[in-house]
Amino acid sequence: MSEMKKIKNLKDFSTSADRFEGANLLCPGCAHSIIVREVLNATNDDLVLSASTGCLEVCTAVYPYTSWDASWIHIGFENGSTAVAGAEAMYKALKKKNRLKQPERTPKFVSFAGDGASYDIGFQWISGCFERGHDMMHVVLDNEVYANTGGQRSSSTPIGGSNTTSPAGTHSYGEKMKKKDMMAIMAAHGSPYVAQVAPNKWKNMVKAIQHGLAVEGPVFINAVSPCTTEWKFAPEDTMMVTDLSTDSLVFPLYEIIGGRELNITYRPKNVVSVRDYMGAQGRFKHLFQPKYEYIIDEWQKSVDADWDYLQRREEARV
């Protein structure tokens, strides 16, 4: 097996040569760069990458500079997934016609997009890619808001969060809708592998990425990406907030194989409260007023119920 095709083990990971350079314009403390670096460093395979319009794209490809040391495509807000799917289809066609100059090289195809470009604007494009069965991976950098265009709510924004289009105030506690369950939606497409991951649990994340790259067919990865600007916490607290997201079970880590088999991949030894998670972020500070505290209690009940559901599904293996 050639060096380019060898899948890296965890010991190799920390000494990997970066294919995503540190010189970019992302905000200090932004988790996007951590996630992207972990994804790209998880494999030695050739990569064909795309990025939908969003924080990642605008901050890593400011003409005439680029942070990407790999084949990279940007088309639009909604269709980064179909851009890389088109490249994958072209590769298969050229291979079938024996027109590849280096047929021994087998690249992996990965698209990156934020929650706005995945949960909302780009959803039908991603759904089409999965329905057609493209051999690709779609990675969501889930910061639960349209951070690049002014902090508007997306269908990933959690209930109670204050943002520019669902602001908290005298007569409103902020976002009214519960976050969309994209993991269940993408698993229902019959995807061979979907996983929810977090950059603070890098070994867990690398294993999920390596598993996703090894299977054939469309793979969906949902990665929590705390946003210092819109979640309103200090840049140096990114990993602390990420720890709270996973240890409070607000963002549980699990995988679904073949659309059915669910496995929880991280169980916190000490589960913290949703109140602690929310208290670390300015976007929820209004909920600690007496008139809105019931939202925190409702959040806790919902998180507990969702965790119970995941455990029951894992036990039942359905």
Tab-separated table of N, CA and C in Angstrom, residues 29-112:
chain	number	residue	atom	x	y	z
A	29	GLY	N	-10.073	31.844	17.894
A	29	GLY	CA	-10.914	30.927	18.649
A	29	GLY	C	-11.948	30.198	17.833
A	30	CYS	N	-12.059	30.489	16.529
A	30	CYS	CA	-13.043	29.812	15.685
A	30	CYS	C	-12.717	28.323	15.598
A	31	ALA	N	-13.714	27.480	15.801
A	31	ALA	CA	-13.493	26.032	15.772
A	31	ALA	C	-13.436	25.473	14.357
A	32	HIS	N	-13.836	26.261	13.363
A	32	HIS	CA	-13.842	25.766	11.982
A	32	HIS	C	-12.474	25.225	11.566
A	33	SER	N	-11.424	26.018	11.842
A	33	SER	CA	-10.094	25.614	11.385
A	33	SER	C	-9.620	24.343	12.088
A	34	ILE	N	-10.010	24.161	13.340
A	34	ILE	CA	-9.632	22.964	14.083
A	34	ILE	C	-10.282	21.738	13.450
A	35	ILE	N	-11.564	21.851	13.137
A	35	ILE	CA	-12.298	20.730	12.543
A	35	ILE	C	-11.733	20.378	11.169
A	36	VAL	N	-11.544	21.388	10.322
A	36	VAL	CA	-11.047	21.135	8.963
A	36	VAL	C	-9.674	20.483	9.008
A	37	ARG	N	-8.817	20.971	9.882
A	37	ARG	CA	-7.476	20.384	9.984
A	37	ARG	C	-7.570	18.923	10.431
A	38	GLU	N	-8.460	18.623	11.360
A	38	GLU	CA	-8.616	17.246	11.825
A	38	GLU	C	-9.126	16.339	10.711
A	39	VAL	N	-10.057	16.847	9.911
A	39	VAL	CA	-10.586	16.054	8.793
A	39	VAL	C	-9.488	15.766	7.775
A	40	LEU	N	-8.772	16.805	7.359
A	40	LEU	CA	-7.759	16.632	6.320
A	40	LEU	C	-6.571	15.803	6.793
A	41	ASN	N	-6.221	15.920	8.060
A	41	ASN	CA	-5.079	15.179	8.582
A	41	ASN	C	-5.419	13.736	8.928
A	42	ALA	N	-6.691	13.377	8.850
A	42	ALA	CA	-7.085	12.011	9.201
A	42	ALA	C	-6.685	10.988	8.144
A	43	THR	N	-6.285	11.458	6.961
A	43	THR	CA	-5.960	10.538	5.870
A	43	THR	C	-4.788	11.061	5.052
A	44	ASN	N	-4.089	10.141	4.404
A	44	ASN	CA	-3.042	10.507	3.454
A	44	ASN	C	-3.549	10.472	2.015
A	45	ASP	N	-4.820	10.102	1.824
A	45	ASP	CA	-5.377	10.022	0.477
A	45	ASP	C	-5.358	11.371	-0.217
A	46	ASP	N	-5.271	11.351	-1.539
A	46	ASP	CA	-5.514	12.563	-2.309
A	46	ASP	C	-6.934	13.040	-2.000
A	47	LEU	N	-7.116	14.339	-1.974
A	47	LEU	CA	-8.419	14.894	-1.638
A	47	LEU	C	-8.869	15.900	-2.685
A	48	VAL	N	-10.155	15.827	-3.020
A	48	VAL	CA	-10.811	16.865	-3.816
A	48	VAL	C	-11.860	17.482	-2.894
A	49	LEU	N	-11.729	18.780	-2.626
A	49	LEU	CA	-12.528	19.443	-1.601
A	49	LEU	C	-13.389	20.548	-2.197
A	50	SER	N	-14.524	20.779	-1.553
A	50	SER	CA	-15.327	21.945	-1.913
A	50	SER	C	-15.757	22.642	-0.633
A	51	ALA	N	-16.086	23.912	-0.757
A	51	ALA	CA	-16.598	24.667	0.382
A	51	ALA	C	-17.713	25.575	-0.105
A	52	SER	N	-18.855	25.480	0.536
A	52	SER	CA	-19.937	26.404	0.227
A	52	SER	C	-19.595	27.783	0.773
A	53	THR	N	-20.228	28.809	0.235
A	53	THR	CA	-20.027	30.153	0.761
A	53	THR	C	-20.336	30.172	2.252
A	54	GLY	N	-19.489	30.841	2.999
A	54	GLY	CA	-19.657	30.907	4.441
A	54	GLY	C	-18.371	31.370	5.082
A	55	CYS	N	-18.314	31.338	6.403
A	55	CYS	CA	-17.116	31.791	7.115
A	55	CYS	C	-15.860	31.095	6.605
A	56	LEU	N	-15.936	29.779	6.459
A	56	LEU	CA	-14.754	29.024	6.051
A	56	LEU	C	-14.260	29.481	4.685
A	57	GLU	N	-15.172	29.601	3.741
A	57	GLU	CA	-14.771	29.959	2.371
A	57	GLU	C	-14.225	31.372	2.290
A	58	VAL	N	-14.938	32.335	2.861
A	58	VAL	CA	-14.515	33.730	2.691
A	58	VAL	C	-13.232	34.040	3.452
A	59	CYS	N	-12.925	33.267	4.469
A	59	CYS	CA	-11.746	33.547	5.295
A	59	CYS	C	-10.512	32.740	4.901
A	60	THR	N	-10.668	31.812	3.964
A	60	THR	CA	-9.529	30.960	3.601
A	60	THR	C	-9.151	31.070	2.134
A	61	ALA	N	-9.835	31.906	1.386
A	61	ALA	CA	-9.540	32.033	-0.044
A	61	ALA	C	-9.700	33.484	-0.479
A	62	VAL	N	-8.957	34.355	0.165
A	62	VAL	CA	-8.998	35.782	-0.176
A	62	VAL	C	-7.990	36.020	-1.299
A	63	TYR	N	-8.491	36.208	-2.506
A	63	TYR	CA	-7.636	36.338	-3.691
A	63	TYR	C	-6.542	37.390	-3.468
A	64	PRO	N	-5.304	37.081	-3.803
A	64	PRO	CA	-4.800	35.901	-4.528
A	64	PRO	C	-4.231	34.814	-3.616
A	65	TYR	N	-4.661	34.778	-2.361
A	65	TYR	CA	-4.115	33.822	-1.405
A	65	TYR	C	-5.092	32.692	-1.124
A	66	THR	N	-4.568	31.574	-0.607
A	66	THR	CA	-5.412	30.442	-0.220
A	66	THR	C	-4.770	29.701	0.937
A	67	SER	N	-5.603	29.148	1.791
A	67	SER	CA	-5.123	28.328	2.910
A	67	SER	C	-5.117	26.844	2.572
A	68	TRP	N	-5.558	26.496	1.364
A	68	TRP	CA	-5.777	25.096	1.009
A	68	TRP	C	-4.601	24.525	0.215
A	69	ASP	N	-3.962	23.507	0.776
A	69	ASP	CA	-2.893	22.801	0.072
A	69	ASP	C	-3.452	21.470	-0.441
A	70	ALA	N	-4.526	21.583	-1.208
A	70	ALA	CA	-5.225	20.430	-1.798
A	70	ALA	C	-6.148	20.970	-2.877
A	71	SER	N	-6.636	20.097	-3.746
A	71	SER	CA	-7.582	20.526	-4.787
A	71	SER	C	-8.855	21.027	-4.123
A	72	TRP	N	-9.265	22.255	-4.452
A	72	TRP	CA	-10.346	22.922	-3.722
A	72	TRP	C	-11.247	23.672	-4.690
A	73	ILE	N	-12.557	23.565	-4.461
A	73	ILE	CA	-13.548	24.184	-5.333
A	73	ILE	C	-14.491	25.047	-4.494
A	74	HIS	N	-14.840	26.219	-5.001
A	74	HIS	CA	-15.935	26.999	-4.427
A	74	HIS	C	-16.849	27.447	-5.554
A	75	ILE	N	-18.144	27.212	-5.397
A	75	ILE	CA	-19.110	27.662	-6.406
A	75	ILE	C	-20.099	28.645	-5.783
A	76	GLY	N	-20.901	28.193	-4.818
A	76	GLY	CA	-21.902	29.082	-4.250
A	76	GLY	C	-22.293	28.670	-2.849
A	77	PHE	N	-23.262	29.403	-2.307
A	77	PHE	CA	-23.740	29.147	-0.949
A	77	PHE	C	-24.396	27.769	-0.850
A	78	GLU	N	-25.212	27.471	-1.846
A	78	GLU	CA	-26.094	26.302	-1.728
A	78	GLU	C	-25.526	25.018	-2.315
A	79	ASN	N	-24.562	25.091	-3.221
A	79	ASN	CA	-24.250	23.904	-4.012
A	79	ASN	C	-22.800	23.427	-3.942
A	80	GLY	N	-22.155	23.636	-2.802
A	80	GLY	CA	-20.817	23.077	-2.633
A	80	GLY	C	-20.823	21.560	-2.703
A	81	SER	N	-21.903	20.955	-2.215
A	81	SER	CA	-22.000	19.491	-2.235
A	81	SER	C	-22.062	18.958	-3.660
A	82	THR	N	-22.847	19.614	-4.526
A	82	THR	CA	-22.958	19.129	-5.893
A	82	THR	C	-21.702	19.431	-6.705
A	83	ALA	N	-20.939	20.438	-6.282
A	83	ALA	CA	-19.669	20.717	-6.957
A	83	ALA	C	-18.720	19.541	-6.792
A	84	VAL	N	-18.581	19.079	-5.564
A	84	VAL	CA	-17.669	17.951	-5.337
A	84	VAL	C	-18.277	16.650	-5.856
A	85	ALA	N	-19.614	16.544	-5.845
A	85	ALA	CA	-20.260	15.361	-6.425
A	85	ALA	C	-20.016	15.311	-7.937
A	86	GLY	N	-20.009	16.480	-8.593
A	86	GLY	CA	-19.714	16.530	-10.023
A	86	GLY	C	-18.293	16.094	-10.311
A	87	ALA	N	-17.364	16.500	-9.440
A	87	ALA	CA	-15.974	16.077	-9.604
A	87	ALA	C	-15.853	14.564	-9.419
A	88	GLU	N	-16.603	14.037	-8.461
A	88	GLU	CA	-16.588	12.587	-8.230
A	88	GLU	C	-17.144	11.836	-9.428
A	89	ALA	N	-18.230	12.345	-10.019
A	89	ALA	CA	-18.823	11.703	-11.191
A	89	ALA	C	-17.865	11.771	-12.386
A	90	MET	N	-17.189	12.915	-12.539
A	90	MET	CA	-16.214	13.054	-13.625
A	90	MET	C	-15.062	12.065	-13.451
A	91	TYR	N	-14.587	11.922	-12.230
A	91	TYR	CA	-13.490	10.986	-11.959
A	91	TYR	C	-13.893	9.564	-12.338
A	92	LYS	N	-15.103	9.158	-11.955
A	92	LYS	CA	-15.568	7.806	-12.282
A	92	LYS	C	-15.694	7.610	-13.789
A	93	ALA	N	-16.181	8.640	-14.478
A	93	ALA	CA	-16.342	8.542	-15.933
A	93	ALA	C	-14.990	8.415	-16.618
A	94	LEU	N	-14.019	9.219	-16.208
A	94	LEU	CA	-12.692	9.154	-16.806
A	94	LEU	C	-12.007	7.828	-16.502
A	95	LYS	N	-12.220	7.326	-15.304
A	95	LYS	CA	-11.629	6.039	-14.938
A	95	LYS	C	-12.221	4.916	-15.788
A	96	LYS	N	-13.532	4.962	-15.988
A	96	LYS	CA	-14.202	3.943	-16.799
A	96	LYS	C	-13.713	3.963	-18.237
A	97	LYS	N	-13.360	5.151	-18.730
A	97	LYS	CA	-12.882	5.289	-20.115
A	97	LYS	C	-11.366	5.139	-20.231
A	98	ASN	N	-10.715	4.804	-19.086
A	98	ASN	CA	-9.253	4.647	-19.063
A	98	ASN	C	-8.528	5.915	-19.522
A	99	ARG	N	-9.032	7.052	-19.083
A	99	ARG	CA	-8.442	8.323	-19.502
A	99	ARG	C	-7.712	9.033	-18.355
A	100	LEU	N	-7.536	8.345	-17.231
A	100	LEU	CA	-6.804	8.939	-16.122
A	100	LEU	C	-5.303	8.757	-16.334
A	101	LYS	N	-4.533	9.827	-16.148
A	101	LYS	CA	-3.091	9.743	-16.333
A	101	LYS	C	-2.434	8.934	-15.224
A	102	GLN	N	-3.023	8.951	-14.035
A	102	GLN	CA	-2.503	8.178	-12.904
A	102	GLN	C	-3.652	7.384	-12.286
A	103	PRO	N	-4.082	6.314	-12.923
A	103	PRO	CA	-5.249	5.559	-12.458
A	103	PRO	C	-5.078	4.930	-11.085
A	104	GLU	N	-3.833	4.806	-10.640
A	104	GLU	CA	-3.601	4.194	-9.333
A	104	GLU	C	-3.977	5.137	-8.183
A	105	ARG	N	-4.115	6.417	-8.475
A	105	ARG	CA	-4.467	7.390	-7.450
A	105	ARG	C	-5.993	7.452	-7.318
A	106	THR	N	-6.477	7.251	-6.107
A	106	THR	CA	-7.924	7.196	-5.859
A	106	THR	C	-8.300	8.275	-4.846
A	107	PRO	N	-8.638	9.455	-5.293
A	107	PRO	CA	-8.934	10.562	-4.371
A	107	PRO	C	-10.244	10.358	-3.619
A	108	LYS	N	-10.327	11.025	-2.478
A	108	LYS	CA	-11.560	11.097	-1.711
A	108	LYS	C	-12.191	12.465	-1.944
A	109	PHE	N	-13.510	12.512	-1.936
A	109	PHE	CA	-14.243	13.737	-2.253
A	109	PHE	C	-14.998	14.218	-1.011
A	110	VAL	N	-14.697	15.449	-0.595
A	110	VAL	CA	-15.249	15.978	0.654
A	110	VAL	C	-15.772	17.395	0.433
A	111	SER	N	-16.981	17.660	0.900
A	111	SER	CA	-17.520	19.021	0.865
A	111	SER	C	-17.701	19.535	2.288
A	112	PHE	N	-17.404	20.818	2.467
A	112	PHE	CA	-17.587	21.493	3.753
A	112	PHE	C	-18.644	22.578	3.592
